[in-house]
Short mmCIF file of C-alpha atoms in Angstrom, two decimals:
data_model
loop_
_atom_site.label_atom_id
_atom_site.label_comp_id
_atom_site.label_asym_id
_atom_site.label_seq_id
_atom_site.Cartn_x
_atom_site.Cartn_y
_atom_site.Cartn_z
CA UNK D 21 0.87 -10.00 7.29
CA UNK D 22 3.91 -12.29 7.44
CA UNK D 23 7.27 -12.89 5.87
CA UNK D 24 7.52 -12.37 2.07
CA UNK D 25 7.89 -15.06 -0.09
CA UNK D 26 6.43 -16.96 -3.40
CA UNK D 27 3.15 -17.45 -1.48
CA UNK D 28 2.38 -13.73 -0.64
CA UNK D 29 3.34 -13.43 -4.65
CA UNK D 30 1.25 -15.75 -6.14
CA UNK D 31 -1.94 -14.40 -3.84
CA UNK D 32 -1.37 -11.14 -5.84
CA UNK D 33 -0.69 -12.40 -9.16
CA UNK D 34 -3.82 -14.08 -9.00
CA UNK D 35 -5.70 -10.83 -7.67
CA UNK D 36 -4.35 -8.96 -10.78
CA UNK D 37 -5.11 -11.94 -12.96
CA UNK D 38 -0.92 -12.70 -13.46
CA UNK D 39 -1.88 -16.69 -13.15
CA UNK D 40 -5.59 -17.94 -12.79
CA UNK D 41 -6.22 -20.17 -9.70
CA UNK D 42 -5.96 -24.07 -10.85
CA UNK D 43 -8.82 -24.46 -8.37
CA UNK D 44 -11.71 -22.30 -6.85
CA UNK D 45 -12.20 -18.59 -7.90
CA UNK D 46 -10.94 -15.29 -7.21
CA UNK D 47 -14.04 -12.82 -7.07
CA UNK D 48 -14.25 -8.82 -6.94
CA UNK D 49 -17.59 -7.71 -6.33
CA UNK D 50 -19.43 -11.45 -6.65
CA UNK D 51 -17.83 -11.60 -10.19
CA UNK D 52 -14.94 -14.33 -11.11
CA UNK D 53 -12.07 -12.54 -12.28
CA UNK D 54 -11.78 -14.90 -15.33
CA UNK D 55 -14.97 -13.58 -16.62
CA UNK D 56 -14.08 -9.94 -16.60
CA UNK D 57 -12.14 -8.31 -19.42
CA UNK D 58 -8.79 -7.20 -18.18
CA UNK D 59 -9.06 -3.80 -19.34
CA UNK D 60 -11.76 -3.77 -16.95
CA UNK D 61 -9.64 -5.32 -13.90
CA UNK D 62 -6.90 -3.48 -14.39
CA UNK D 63 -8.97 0.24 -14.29
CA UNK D 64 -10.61 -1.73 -11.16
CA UNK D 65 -7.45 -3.59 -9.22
CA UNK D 66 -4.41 -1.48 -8.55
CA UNK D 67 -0.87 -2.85 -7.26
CA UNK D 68 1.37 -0.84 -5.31
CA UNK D 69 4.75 -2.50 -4.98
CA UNK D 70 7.64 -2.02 -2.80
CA UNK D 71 10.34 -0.89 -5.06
CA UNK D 72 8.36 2.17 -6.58
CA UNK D 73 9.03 2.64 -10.59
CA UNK D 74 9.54 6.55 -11.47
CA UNK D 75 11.02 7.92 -14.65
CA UNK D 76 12.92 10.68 -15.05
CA UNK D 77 10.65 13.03 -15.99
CA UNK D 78 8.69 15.88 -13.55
CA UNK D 79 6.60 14.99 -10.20
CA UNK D 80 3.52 16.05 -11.85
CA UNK D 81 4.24 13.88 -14.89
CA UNK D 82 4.60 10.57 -12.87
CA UNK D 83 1.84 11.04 -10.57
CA UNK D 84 -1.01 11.40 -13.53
CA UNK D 85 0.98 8.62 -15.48
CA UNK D 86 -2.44 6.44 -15.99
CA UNK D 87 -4.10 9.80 -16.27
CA UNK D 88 -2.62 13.15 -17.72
CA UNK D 89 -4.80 14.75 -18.06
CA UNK D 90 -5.87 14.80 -14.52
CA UNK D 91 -5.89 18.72 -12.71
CA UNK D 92 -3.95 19.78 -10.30
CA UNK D 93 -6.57 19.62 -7.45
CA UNK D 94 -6.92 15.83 -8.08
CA UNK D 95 -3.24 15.51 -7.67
CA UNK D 96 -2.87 17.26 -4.83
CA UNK D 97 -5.80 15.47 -2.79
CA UNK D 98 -4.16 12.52 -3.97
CA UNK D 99 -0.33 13.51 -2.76
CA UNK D 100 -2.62 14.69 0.36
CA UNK D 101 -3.78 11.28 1.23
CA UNK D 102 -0.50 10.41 0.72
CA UNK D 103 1.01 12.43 2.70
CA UNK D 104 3.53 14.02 0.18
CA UNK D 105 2.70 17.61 0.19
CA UNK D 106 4.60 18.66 2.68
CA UNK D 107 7.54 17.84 0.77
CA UNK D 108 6.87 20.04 -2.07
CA UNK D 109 8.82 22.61 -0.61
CA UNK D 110 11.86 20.80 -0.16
CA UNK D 111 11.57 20.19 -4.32
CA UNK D 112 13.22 22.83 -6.25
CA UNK D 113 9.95 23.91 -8.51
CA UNK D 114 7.71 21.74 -7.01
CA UNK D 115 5.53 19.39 -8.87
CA UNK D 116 7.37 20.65 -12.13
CA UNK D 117 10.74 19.23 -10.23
CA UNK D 118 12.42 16.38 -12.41
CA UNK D 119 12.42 13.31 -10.00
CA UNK D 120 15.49 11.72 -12.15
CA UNK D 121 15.34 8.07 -13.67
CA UNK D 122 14.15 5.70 -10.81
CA UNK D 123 13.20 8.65 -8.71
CA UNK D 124 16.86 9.19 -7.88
CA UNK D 125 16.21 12.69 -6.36
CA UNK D 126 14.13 11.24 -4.00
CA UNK D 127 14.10 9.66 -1.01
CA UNK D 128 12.85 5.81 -0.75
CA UNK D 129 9.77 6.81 1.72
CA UNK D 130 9.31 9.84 -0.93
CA UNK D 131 9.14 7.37 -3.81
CA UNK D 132 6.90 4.83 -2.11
CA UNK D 133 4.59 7.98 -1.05
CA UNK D 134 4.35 9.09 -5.09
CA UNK D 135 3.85 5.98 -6.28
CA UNK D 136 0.64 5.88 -3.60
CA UNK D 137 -0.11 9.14 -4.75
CA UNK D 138 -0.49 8.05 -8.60
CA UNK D 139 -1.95 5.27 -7.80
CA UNK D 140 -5.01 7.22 -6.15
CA UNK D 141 -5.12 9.43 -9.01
CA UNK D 142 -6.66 6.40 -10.56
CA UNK D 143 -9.48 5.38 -7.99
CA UNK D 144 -9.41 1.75 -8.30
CA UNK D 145 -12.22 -0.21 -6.57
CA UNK D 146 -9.12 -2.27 -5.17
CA UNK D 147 -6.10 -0.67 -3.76
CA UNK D 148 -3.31 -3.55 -3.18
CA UNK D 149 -0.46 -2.30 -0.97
CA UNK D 150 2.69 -4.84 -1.50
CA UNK D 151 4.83 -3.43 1.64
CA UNK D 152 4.43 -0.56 -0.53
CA UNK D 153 4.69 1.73 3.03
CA UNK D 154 8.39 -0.15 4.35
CA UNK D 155 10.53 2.94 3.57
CA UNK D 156 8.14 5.22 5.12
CA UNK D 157 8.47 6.19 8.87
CA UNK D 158 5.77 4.66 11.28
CA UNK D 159 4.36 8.10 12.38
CA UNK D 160 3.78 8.75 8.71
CA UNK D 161 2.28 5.37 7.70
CA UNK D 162 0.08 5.44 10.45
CA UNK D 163 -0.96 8.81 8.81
CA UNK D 164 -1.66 7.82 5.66
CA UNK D 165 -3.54 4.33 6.63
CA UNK D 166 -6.06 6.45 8.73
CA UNK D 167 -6.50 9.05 5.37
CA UNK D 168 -6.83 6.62 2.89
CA UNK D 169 -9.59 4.48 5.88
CA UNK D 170 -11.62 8.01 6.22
CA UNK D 171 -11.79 8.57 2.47
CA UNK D 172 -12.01 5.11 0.49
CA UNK D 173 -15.64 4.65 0.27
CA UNK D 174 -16.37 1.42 -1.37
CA UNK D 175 -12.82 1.04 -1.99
CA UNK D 176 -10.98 -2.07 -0.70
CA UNK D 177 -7.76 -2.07 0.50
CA UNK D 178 -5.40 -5.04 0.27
CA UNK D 179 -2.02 -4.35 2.53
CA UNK D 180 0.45 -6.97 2.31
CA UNK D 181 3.17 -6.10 4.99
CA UNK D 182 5.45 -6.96 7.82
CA UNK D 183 4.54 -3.84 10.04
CA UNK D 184 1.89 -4.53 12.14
CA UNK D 185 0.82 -0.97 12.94
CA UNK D 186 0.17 -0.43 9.44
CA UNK D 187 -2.90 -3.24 9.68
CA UNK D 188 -4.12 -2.80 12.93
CA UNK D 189 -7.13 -0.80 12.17
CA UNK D 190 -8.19 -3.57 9.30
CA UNK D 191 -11.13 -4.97 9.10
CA UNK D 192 -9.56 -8.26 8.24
CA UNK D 193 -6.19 -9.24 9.00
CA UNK D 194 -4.73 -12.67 7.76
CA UNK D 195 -1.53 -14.13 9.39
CA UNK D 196 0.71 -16.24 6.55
CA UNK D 197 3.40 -18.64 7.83
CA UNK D 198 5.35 -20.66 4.60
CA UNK D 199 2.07 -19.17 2.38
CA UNK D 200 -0.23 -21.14 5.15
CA UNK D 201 -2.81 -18.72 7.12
CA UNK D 202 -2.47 -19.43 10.55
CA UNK D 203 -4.45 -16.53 12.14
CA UNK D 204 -7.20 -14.59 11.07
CA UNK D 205 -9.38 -11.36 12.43
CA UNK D 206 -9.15 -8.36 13.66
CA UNK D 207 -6.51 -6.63 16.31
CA UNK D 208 -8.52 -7.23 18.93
CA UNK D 209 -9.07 -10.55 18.59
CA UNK D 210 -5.36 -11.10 17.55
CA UNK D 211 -4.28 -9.92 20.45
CA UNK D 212 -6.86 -11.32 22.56
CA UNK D 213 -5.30 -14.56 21.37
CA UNK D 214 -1.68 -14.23 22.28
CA UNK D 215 -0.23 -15.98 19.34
CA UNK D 216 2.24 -14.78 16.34
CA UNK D 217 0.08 -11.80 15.49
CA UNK D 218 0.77 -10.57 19.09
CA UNK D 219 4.02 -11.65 19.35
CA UNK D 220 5.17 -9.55 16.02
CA UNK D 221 3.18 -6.67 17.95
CA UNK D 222 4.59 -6.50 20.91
CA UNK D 223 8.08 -6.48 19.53
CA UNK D 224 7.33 -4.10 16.84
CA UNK D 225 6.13 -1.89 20.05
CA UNK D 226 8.82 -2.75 21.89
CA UNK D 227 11.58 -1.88 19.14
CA UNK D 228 9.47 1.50 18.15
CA UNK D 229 9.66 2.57 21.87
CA UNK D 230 13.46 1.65 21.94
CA UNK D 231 13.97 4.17 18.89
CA UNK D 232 11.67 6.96 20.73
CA UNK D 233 13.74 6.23 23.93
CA UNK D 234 17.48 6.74 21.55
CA UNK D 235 16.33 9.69 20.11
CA UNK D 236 15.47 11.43 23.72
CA UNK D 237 18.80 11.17 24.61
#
């Protein structure tokens, strides 16, 4: 967690094998990265970013992108976890709807929530989330972090992010200051030491309360 900047994005370039590390290793599963074919990392590592890229062509059609030929049950288990079914409805035929070039029929937190979907479809061994949950509403990323925790497996999940409720049930969570790491374990312990982990907390709570508090009146 921490600001964005060319630190966070050179720490995922080198997990998806962009650059290679001048120094040290990057290793999935005990193996260096370098020594894996990249067909092979990229059915294994999958990146999630922000700004979502759909085409103009039906739901259905950019969900199974990396795999057409995927059935329907698979892609709705995926827009499940995802927490996109429920807005089926609100699509004029559904998972046959035409999304529009850049997803322009849909909303940003709808967009972020497909591309999620797809990129479940694929079952990578490594599921990086670039802030890839920042136009979805806190109630529903909280949602969606607890599905895809219950249902991963031996899949890792990588969640880069400024929200702090979307990490809090990590395993792991790293603080980055200027691409530094200056604070690292879990939510507990974060909080048990009262530094800039807790401080972006607290305010997070504070600010989510004042919007609950708005919206009562």
């Amino acid at each position: 967690v921490g600001p964005t900047g060319s630190g966070k994005s050179m720490l995922i370039s080198l997990l998806g094998r962009i650059h290679d590390p001048d120094e040290g290793q990057i290793l999935i599963d005990g193996h260096d990265l370098r020594q894996l074919k990249l067909a092979t990392l990229r059915q294994a590592v999958v990146y999630v970013p922000q700004e979502s890229l759909l085409f103009s062509m039906p739901l259905r059609g950019n969900i199974a992108l990396g795999k057409p030929d995927t059935p329907d049950p698979a892609l709705y288990r995926a827009m499940e976890r995802a927490r996109f079914t429920n807005d089926l409805p609100q699509l004029p035929q559904g998972l046959d709807s035409v999304v529009g070039e850049r997803g322009a029929t849909l909303s940003g937190g709808q967009k972020q929530r497909a591309a999620l979907a797809r990129a479940l479809v694929l079952d990578p061994k490594v599921l990086i989330l670039d802030d890839a949950l920042a136009s979805v509403d806190m109630k529903t990323a909280a949602e969606i972090i607890a599905a895809l925790r219950q249902g991963e497996g031996d899949r890792t999940c990588i969640i880069v992010t400024q929200r702090m409720s979307a990490v809090q049930h990590a395993d792991q969570i790293i603080v980055l200051d200027e691409g530094e790491i200056v604070e690292q374990g879990n939510h507990a312990s974060l909080m048990a030491r009262n530094g800039q982990y807790a401080a972006m907390y607290r305010r997070e709570m504070e600010q989510a309360a004042e919007v609950l508090s708005d919206g009562e009146h």
